[in-house]
XYZ file of C-alpha atoms in Angstrom:
336
model
C -12.027 3.495 -16.626
C -8.823 5.050 -15.394
C -7.112 7.701 -17.472
C -3.508 7.251 -18.526
C -1.167 9.055 -20.886
C 2.127 8.229 -22.477
C 5.220 10.326 -21.872
C 4.403 12.140 -25.137
C 1.038 13.247 -23.766
C -1.080 10.995 -26.023
C -4.181 9.652 -24.213
C -4.329 5.927 -23.599
C -7.345 4.100 -22.167
C -7.264 0.447 -21.174
C -9.332 -1.146 -18.454
C -6.817 -3.962 -18.167
C -3.936 -1.498 -17.727
C -5.580 0.945 -15.312
C -3.380 2.210 -12.504
C -5.874 1.085 -9.862
C -5.681 -2.497 -11.081
C -1.880 -2.450 -11.314
C -1.366 -1.349 -7.702
C -1.425 -4.833 -6.243
C 1.539 -5.687 -4.054
C 4.309 -4.026 -2.096
C 4.769 -0.343 -2.948
C 8.319 0.996 -3.270
C 9.111 4.609 -2.333
C 12.746 5.066 -3.415
C 15.030 7.651 -1.883
C 16.458 10.273 -4.226
C 20.199 9.855 -4.747
C 22.675 12.739 -4.521
C 26.346 12.776 -5.448
C 29.329 14.103 -3.442
C 28.616 17.628 -4.706
C 25.037 17.445 -3.455
C 23.565 17.323 -6.961
C 21.237 14.679 -8.335
C 22.984 11.346 -9.005
C 20.794 9.718 -11.631
C 23.050 6.687 -12.064
C 22.750 5.782 -8.381
C 19.051 6.574 -8.488
C 18.499 4.278 -11.458
C 20.406 1.513 -9.680
C 18.243 1.992 -6.575
C 14.995 1.897 -8.542
C 16.165 -1.064 -10.623
C 17.127 -2.990 -7.485
C 13.701 -2.406 -5.969
C 11.853 -3.548 -9.064
C 14.022 -6.639 -9.407
C 13.458 -7.426 -5.726
C 9.705 -7.556 -6.334
C 8.192 -4.084 -5.966
C 4.694 -3.776 -7.410
C 5.018 -0.045 -8.088
C 7.517 2.795 -7.819
C 6.437 5.998 -6.052
C 9.077 8.466 -7.206
C 9.897 11.799 -5.562
C 7.444 11.439 -2.712
C 8.103 11.898 1.009
C 10.932 9.365 1.278
C 12.254 10.746 -2.012
C 12.573 14.271 -0.561
C 10.048 15.907 -2.871
C 10.326 19.050 -0.760
C 14.045 19.377 -1.554
C 13.944 18.964 -5.339
C 13.921 21.676 -7.957
C 11.346 21.234 -10.752
C 14.156 20.268 -13.144
C 15.508 17.641 -10.741
C 12.006 16.345 -10.094
C 11.289 15.828 -13.784
C 14.669 14.169 -14.348
C 14.170 11.764 -11.441
C 10.633 10.820 -12.473
C 11.808 10.271 -16.054
C 14.666 8.073 -14.792
C 12.232 5.959 -12.766
C 9.955 5.597 -15.800
C 12.951 4.609 -17.931
C 14.056 1.918 -15.480
C 10.534 0.600 -14.878
C 10.025 0.299 -18.649
C 6.375 -0.603 -18.177
C 7.078 -3.523 -15.844
C 5.479 -1.701 -12.919
C 3.650 1.632 -12.715
C 5.457 4.802 -11.660
C 3.556 7.250 -9.451
C 5.083 10.683 -8.804
C 4.574 13.001 -5.855
C 2.912 16.383 -6.356
C 2.328 19.024 -3.727
C 2.407 22.642 -2.508
C -0.453 25.021 -3.428
C -2.832 24.279 -6.268
C -0.919 26.146 -8.982
C 2.453 24.575 -8.141
C 0.933 21.122 -7.603
C -0.508 21.340 -11.109
C 2.888 22.350 -12.515
C 4.508 19.325 -10.881
C 1.686 17.124 -12.155
C 2.325 18.373 -15.685
C 6.052 17.663 -15.309
C 5.262 14.137 -14.087
C 2.978 13.571 -17.066
C 5.657 14.837 -19.465
C 8.148 12.448 -17.837
C 5.844 9.480 -18.469
C 4.474 8.795 -14.996
C 1.368 6.639 -14.598
C -0.144 8.558 -11.706
C 0.247 11.080 -8.908
C 0.447 10.940 -5.147
C -1.113 14.255 -4.127
C 0.638 15.379 -0.972
C -0.806 17.970 1.429
C -0.842 21.629 0.359
C 1.956 23.714 1.791
C 1.460 24.987 5.360
C -2.183 26.050 5.267
C -5.032 24.296 7.062
C -7.905 24.465 4.606
C -11.619 23.828 4.953
C -13.163 20.657 3.558
C -14.570 22.694 0.660
C -11.121 24.133 -0.051
C -9.495 20.713 0.008
C -12.116 19.335 -2.355
C -11.530 22.221 -4.769
C -7.734 21.740 -4.577
C -7.746 18.025 -5.360
C -10.470 18.354 -7.991
C -8.360 20.953 -9.808
C -5.253 18.781 -9.558
C -7.070 15.697 -10.862
C -8.459 17.665 -13.783
C -5.155 19.211 -14.806
C -3.616 16.110 -16.424
C -4.581 12.666 -17.638
C -2.894 11.040 -14.646
C -4.823 9.199 -11.954
C -4.475 10.656 -8.465
C -4.095 9.176 -4.993
C -4.840 11.718 -2.278
C -2.634 11.719 0.835
C -4.295 12.350 4.208
C -1.814 13.498 6.867
C -0.671 16.500 8.898
C -2.726 19.498 7.739
C -5.047 17.437 5.528
C -7.702 15.519 7.470
C -10.878 14.605 5.621
C -14.386 13.984 6.842
C -16.017 10.817 5.489
C -18.360 12.907 3.334
C -15.451 14.762 1.717
C -13.852 11.451 0.737
C -17.198 10.334 -0.689
C -17.126 13.452 -2.873
C -13.468 12.904 -3.788
C -14.225 9.327 -4.826
C -16.601 10.740 -7.457
C -13.999 13.081 -8.962
C -12.776 11.692 -12.318
C -9.202 10.512 -11.920
C -9.144 10.293 -8.111
C -8.668 6.588 -7.441
C -7.704 6.296 -3.794
C -6.762 7.638 -0.382
C -3.427 7.140 1.333
C -3.792 7.478 5.098
C -0.816 8.875 6.981
C -2.911 10.000 9.946
C -3.381 6.683 11.721
C -6.859 7.391 13.092
C -8.449 3.995 12.452
C -11.832 5.105 13.773
C -11.930 7.877 11.160
C -10.587 5.639 8.404
C -13.195 2.966 9.128
C -15.932 5.593 8.892
C -14.446 6.822 5.603
C -14.345 3.290 4.155
C -17.912 2.659 5.299
C -19.251 5.953 3.910
C -17.644 5.458 0.482
C -18.852 1.850 0.344
C -22.391 2.841 1.297
C -22.430 5.490 -1.422
C -21.085 3.137 -4.096
C -21.188 -0.547 -3.089
C -19.606 -1.650 -6.377
C -16.878 1.009 -6.320
C -13.167 0.291 -6.598
C -11.796 3.157 -4.507
C -8.396 2.223 -3.058
C -7.034 2.726 0.441
C -3.388 2.723 1.513
C -1.669 2.599 4.878
C 0.730 5.529 4.600
C 2.185 5.733 8.092
C 5.993 6.189 8.196
C 6.651 2.539 9.096
C 3.436 1.006 7.841
C 4.291 -2.563 8.798
C 3.965 -1.714 12.496
C 0.237 -1.105 11.986
C -0.279 -3.550 9.125
C -2.280 -6.051 11.142
C -4.570 -3.296 12.446
C -5.171 -1.843 8.973
C -5.807 -5.339 7.626
C -8.684 -5.544 10.110
C -10.575 -2.854 8.198
C -9.632 -4.219 4.809
C -6.638 -2.010 3.981
C -3.850 -4.193 2.595
C -1.966 -1.761 0.345
C 0.837 0.158 2.021
C 4.051 2.017 1.382
C 7.139 0.295 2.758
C 10.133 2.480 3.591
C 11.962 -0.623 4.809
C 11.759 -2.054 1.284
C 14.258 0.658 0.265
C 17.077 -0.913 2.275
C 15.899 -4.368 3.351
C 13.496 -5.771 0.748
C 13.976 -9.257 2.168
C 12.454 -8.174 5.482
C 9.699 -6.132 3.843
C 8.683 -8.958 1.515
C 8.678 -11.525 4.330
C 6.343 -9.320 6.355
C 4.131 -8.621 3.346
C 3.763 -12.326 2.598
C 2.928 -13.050 6.234
C 0.332 -10.267 6.290
C -1.432 -11.499 3.156
C -1.364 -15.193 4.040
C -2.470 -14.773 7.643
C 0.864 -15.942 9.031
C 0.528 -13.727 12.094
C 3.273 -15.601 13.960
C 5.857 -14.472 11.403
C 4.355 -10.987 11.173
C 4.458 -10.568 14.951
C 8.010 -11.932 15.155
C 9.150 -9.316 12.634
C 7.233 -6.585 14.450
C 8.689 -7.538 17.822
C 12.245 -8.144 16.667
C 12.640 -5.523 13.957
C 9.822 -3.072 13.215
C 9.048 -1.935 16.758
C 12.737 -1.283 17.574
C 13.088 0.464 14.211
C 10.193 2.796 14.995
C 11.632 3.499 18.432
C 14.931 4.400 16.772
C 13.154 6.499 14.144
C 11.397 8.462 16.873
C 14.725 9.550 18.391
C 15.465 12.060 15.644
C 13.592 14.701 13.694
C 13.352 13.731 10.038
C 14.564 10.190 10.683
C 11.599 8.855 8.693
C 13.677 9.915 5.671
C 17.311 10.177 6.792
C 17.310 6.803 8.566
C 15.943 5.134 5.441
C 18.588 6.758 3.276
C 21.276 5.661 5.737
C 19.902 2.119 5.504
C 20.329 2.145 1.722
C 23.959 3.193 2.165
C 24.487 0.491 4.792
C 23.340 -2.099 2.264
C 26.028 -1.003 -0.169
C 24.553 1.655 -2.483
C 25.839 5.193 -2.013
C 22.810 7.435 -2.476
C 24.330 10.373 -0.637
C 23.031 12.214 2.387
C 19.734 14.011 2.905
C 19.415 17.648 1.943
C 18.800 20.405 4.441
C 16.767 21.111 6.446
C 16.974 17.380 7.241
C 20.033 16.052 9.057
C 21.880 12.759 9.077
C 21.453 10.253 11.943
C 24.073 10.315 14.668
C 26.916 7.741 14.568
C 25.329 5.948 17.526
C 22.027 5.682 15.725
C 23.707 4.481 12.532
C 25.353 1.692 14.491
C 22.018 0.771 16.040
C 20.401 0.747 12.591
C 23.082 -1.595 11.233
C 22.494 -3.974 14.125
C 18.743 -3.825 13.584
C 19.084 -4.695 9.902
C 21.209 -7.715 10.757
C 18.651 -8.780 13.356
C 15.790 -8.340 10.927
C 17.497 -10.345 8.201
C 18.033 -13.171 10.683
C 14.274 -13.234 11.321
C 13.388 -13.735 7.658
C 12.039 -17.279 7.288
C 13.820 -19.980 5.317
C 15.074 -19.397 1.800
C 13.739 -15.842 1.754
C 16.769 -14.796 3.788
C 19.758 -13.186 2.123
C 23.501 -13.554 2.186
C 24.008 -9.822 1.586
C 25.704 -8.235 4.557
C 25.475 -4.793 6.101
C 28.325 -2.357 5.627
C 30.391 -1.890 8.758
C 29.686 1.375 10.524
C 32.579 3.418 11.819
C 32.200 6.581 13.828
C 33.515 9.771 12.328
């Protein structure tokens, strides 16, 4: 049974309301909105989160990678998570990012719990490359620090062996693994090892690559259907059309969206450092919601790349089948 707490810290247990069972659908990782002065813009943030939920998001992952967790003060982090919880109002779960070293990750976890979050996405520890034993100790401590369920994020300096994930799957409160590494051979061995250890287990797996749709068909082949969609932030119509095609086996539509939209988007993303975040935030602005620019050390996309992004969004919307398409247009891009 998953552990959950209310925003007031009172334990709640309900098999029917467990986080693991609620994470069924397209996962929304909102950007964090800033105003003209560079400070947190909670009104714009609430509008962004509300729009995603109303568009059909199955969960909100607040203040994670796309949400610039690295750039937020603890006070801003708590305020943003609380705003997401307020907007979600129980309709969908809210999962908050938590990272850095063990002590700081626990502090952020406690702030997320105070703000009413339903769970945590445990991002890699800051900078260090730890042993498997050290990683297991880190995530065990984080999972034990609050009543929130934890999804562990494999990427960059955190790469698990299958046996370590088997051990993590036994830690109370650790409910899944988000894979941002993209090594399908390793992930298949992880899935197999956990399944062999506990055939009846409900451990979750997520495709966490920066543009997960590009590899969605490959991950589906090893049974991983949950994924984070950055595109959902600025073009939910496209993201939902792909998601439906992936789940229903409509590979013709999925491949058409990959060929006409997702592959060119990834090629554009790869032209700039930090574009996995700044390009997404620019896309939200292009669709009409001013969420501000990214904070340093990230930089904004060039005018040429913004124009290319606008054209790509238009192309992607045109590929959305039938009545799933939208009449919402993309804001005209003008060079500074």
